[in-house]
mmCIF file of C-alpha atoms in Angstrom:
data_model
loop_
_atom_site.group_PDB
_atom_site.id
_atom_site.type_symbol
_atom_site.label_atom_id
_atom_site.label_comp_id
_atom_site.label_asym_id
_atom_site.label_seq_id
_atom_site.Cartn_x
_atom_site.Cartn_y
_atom_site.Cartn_z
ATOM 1 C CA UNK E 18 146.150 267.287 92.944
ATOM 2 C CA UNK E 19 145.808 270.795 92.076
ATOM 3 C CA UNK E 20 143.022 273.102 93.869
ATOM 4 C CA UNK E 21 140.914 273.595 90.453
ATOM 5 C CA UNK E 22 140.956 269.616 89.623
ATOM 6 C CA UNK E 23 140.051 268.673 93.003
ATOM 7 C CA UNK E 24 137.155 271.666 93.016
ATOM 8 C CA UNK E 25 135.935 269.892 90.294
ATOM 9 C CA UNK E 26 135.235 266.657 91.777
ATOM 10 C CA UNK E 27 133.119 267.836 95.038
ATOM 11 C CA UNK E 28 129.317 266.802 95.448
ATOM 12 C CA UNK E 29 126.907 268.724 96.205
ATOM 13 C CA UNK E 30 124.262 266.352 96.668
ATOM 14 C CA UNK E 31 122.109 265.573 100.033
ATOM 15 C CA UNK E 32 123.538 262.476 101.191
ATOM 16 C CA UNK E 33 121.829 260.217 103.592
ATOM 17 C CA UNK E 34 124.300 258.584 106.241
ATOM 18 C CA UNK E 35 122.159 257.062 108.509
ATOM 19 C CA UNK E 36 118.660 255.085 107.567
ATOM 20 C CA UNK E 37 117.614 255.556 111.041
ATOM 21 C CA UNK E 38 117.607 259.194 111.424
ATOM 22 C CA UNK E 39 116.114 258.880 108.055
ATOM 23 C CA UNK E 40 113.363 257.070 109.355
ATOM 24 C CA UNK E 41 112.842 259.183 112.526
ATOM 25 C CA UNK E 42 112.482 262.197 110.813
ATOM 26 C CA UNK E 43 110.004 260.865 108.358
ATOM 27 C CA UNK E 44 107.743 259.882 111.133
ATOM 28 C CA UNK E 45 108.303 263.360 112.928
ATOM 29 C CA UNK E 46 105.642 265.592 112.848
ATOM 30 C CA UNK E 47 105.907 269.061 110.627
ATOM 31 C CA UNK E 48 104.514 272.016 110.033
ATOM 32 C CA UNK E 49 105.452 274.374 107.178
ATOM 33 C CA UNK E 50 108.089 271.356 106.552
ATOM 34 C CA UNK E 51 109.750 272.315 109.781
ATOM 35 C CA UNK E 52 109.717 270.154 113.059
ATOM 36 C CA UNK E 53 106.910 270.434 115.247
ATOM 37 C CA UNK E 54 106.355 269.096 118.962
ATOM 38 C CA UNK E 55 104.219 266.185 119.135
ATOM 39 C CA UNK E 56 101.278 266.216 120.809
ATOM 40 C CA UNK E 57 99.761 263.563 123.762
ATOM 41 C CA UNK E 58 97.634 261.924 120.755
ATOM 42 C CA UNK E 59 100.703 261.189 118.765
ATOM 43 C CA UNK E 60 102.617 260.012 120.868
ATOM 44 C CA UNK E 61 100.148 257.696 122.599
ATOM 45 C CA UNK E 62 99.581 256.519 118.855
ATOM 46 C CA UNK E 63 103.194 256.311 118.289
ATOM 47 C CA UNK E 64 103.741 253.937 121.102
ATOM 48 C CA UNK E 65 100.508 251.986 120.294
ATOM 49 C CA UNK E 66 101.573 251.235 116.632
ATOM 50 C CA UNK E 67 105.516 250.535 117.395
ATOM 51 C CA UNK E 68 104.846 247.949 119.864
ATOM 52 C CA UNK E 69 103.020 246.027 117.384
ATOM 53 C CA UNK E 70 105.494 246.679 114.638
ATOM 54 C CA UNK E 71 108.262 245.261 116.355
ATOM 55 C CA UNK E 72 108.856 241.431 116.176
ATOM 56 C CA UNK E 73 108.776 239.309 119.649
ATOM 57 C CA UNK E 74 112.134 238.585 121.071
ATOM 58 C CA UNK E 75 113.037 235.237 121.960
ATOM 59 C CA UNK E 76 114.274 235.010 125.856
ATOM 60 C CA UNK E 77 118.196 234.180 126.107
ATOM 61 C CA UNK E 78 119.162 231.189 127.292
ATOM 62 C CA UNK E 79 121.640 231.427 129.995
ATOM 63 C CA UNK E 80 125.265 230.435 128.757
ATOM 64 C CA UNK E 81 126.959 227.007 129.243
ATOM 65 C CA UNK E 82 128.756 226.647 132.305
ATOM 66 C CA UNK E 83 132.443 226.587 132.124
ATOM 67 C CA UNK E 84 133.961 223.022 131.635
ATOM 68 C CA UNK E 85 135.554 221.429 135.080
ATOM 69 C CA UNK E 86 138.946 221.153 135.595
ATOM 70 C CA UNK E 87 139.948 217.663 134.841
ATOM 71 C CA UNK E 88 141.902 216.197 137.635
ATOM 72 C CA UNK E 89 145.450 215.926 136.078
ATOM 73 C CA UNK E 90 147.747 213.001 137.899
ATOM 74 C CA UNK E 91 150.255 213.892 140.076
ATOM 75 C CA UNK E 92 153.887 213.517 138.991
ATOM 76 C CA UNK E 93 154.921 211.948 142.864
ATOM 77 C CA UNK E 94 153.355 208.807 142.533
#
């Protein structure tokens, strides 16, 4: 392709890779629409509010234990 066809076809749009950092950053504290540093309240709320957010794990059960080696008969009988 040539340089002006390809020119053509570039996007300028925000694109959003990643929901998480999405997230993150929507939760993140501004001022003046810039990033500010949270303060002991926030966090303490933060914590407070995620831990009841996030759904109970179930415990893993320990894996199966590897099947015994079956005794084979011996070929000098």
């Amino acid at each position: 392709m040539r340089y002006r066809e390809k020119r053509k076809n570039r996007k300028f749009e925000k694109t959003i890779r990643y929901a998480s950092r999405k997230a993150y950053a929507e939760t993140r504290p501004r001022i003046k629409g810039r990033f500010a540093k949270r303060t002991e309240n926030d966090t303490e709320m933060e914590h407070i509010f995620s831990s009841r957010r996030l759904p109970r794990r179930r415990p893993r059960s320990p894996p199966p234990p590897p099947p015994s080696p079956s005794p084979s008969p011996s070929p000098h009988q």
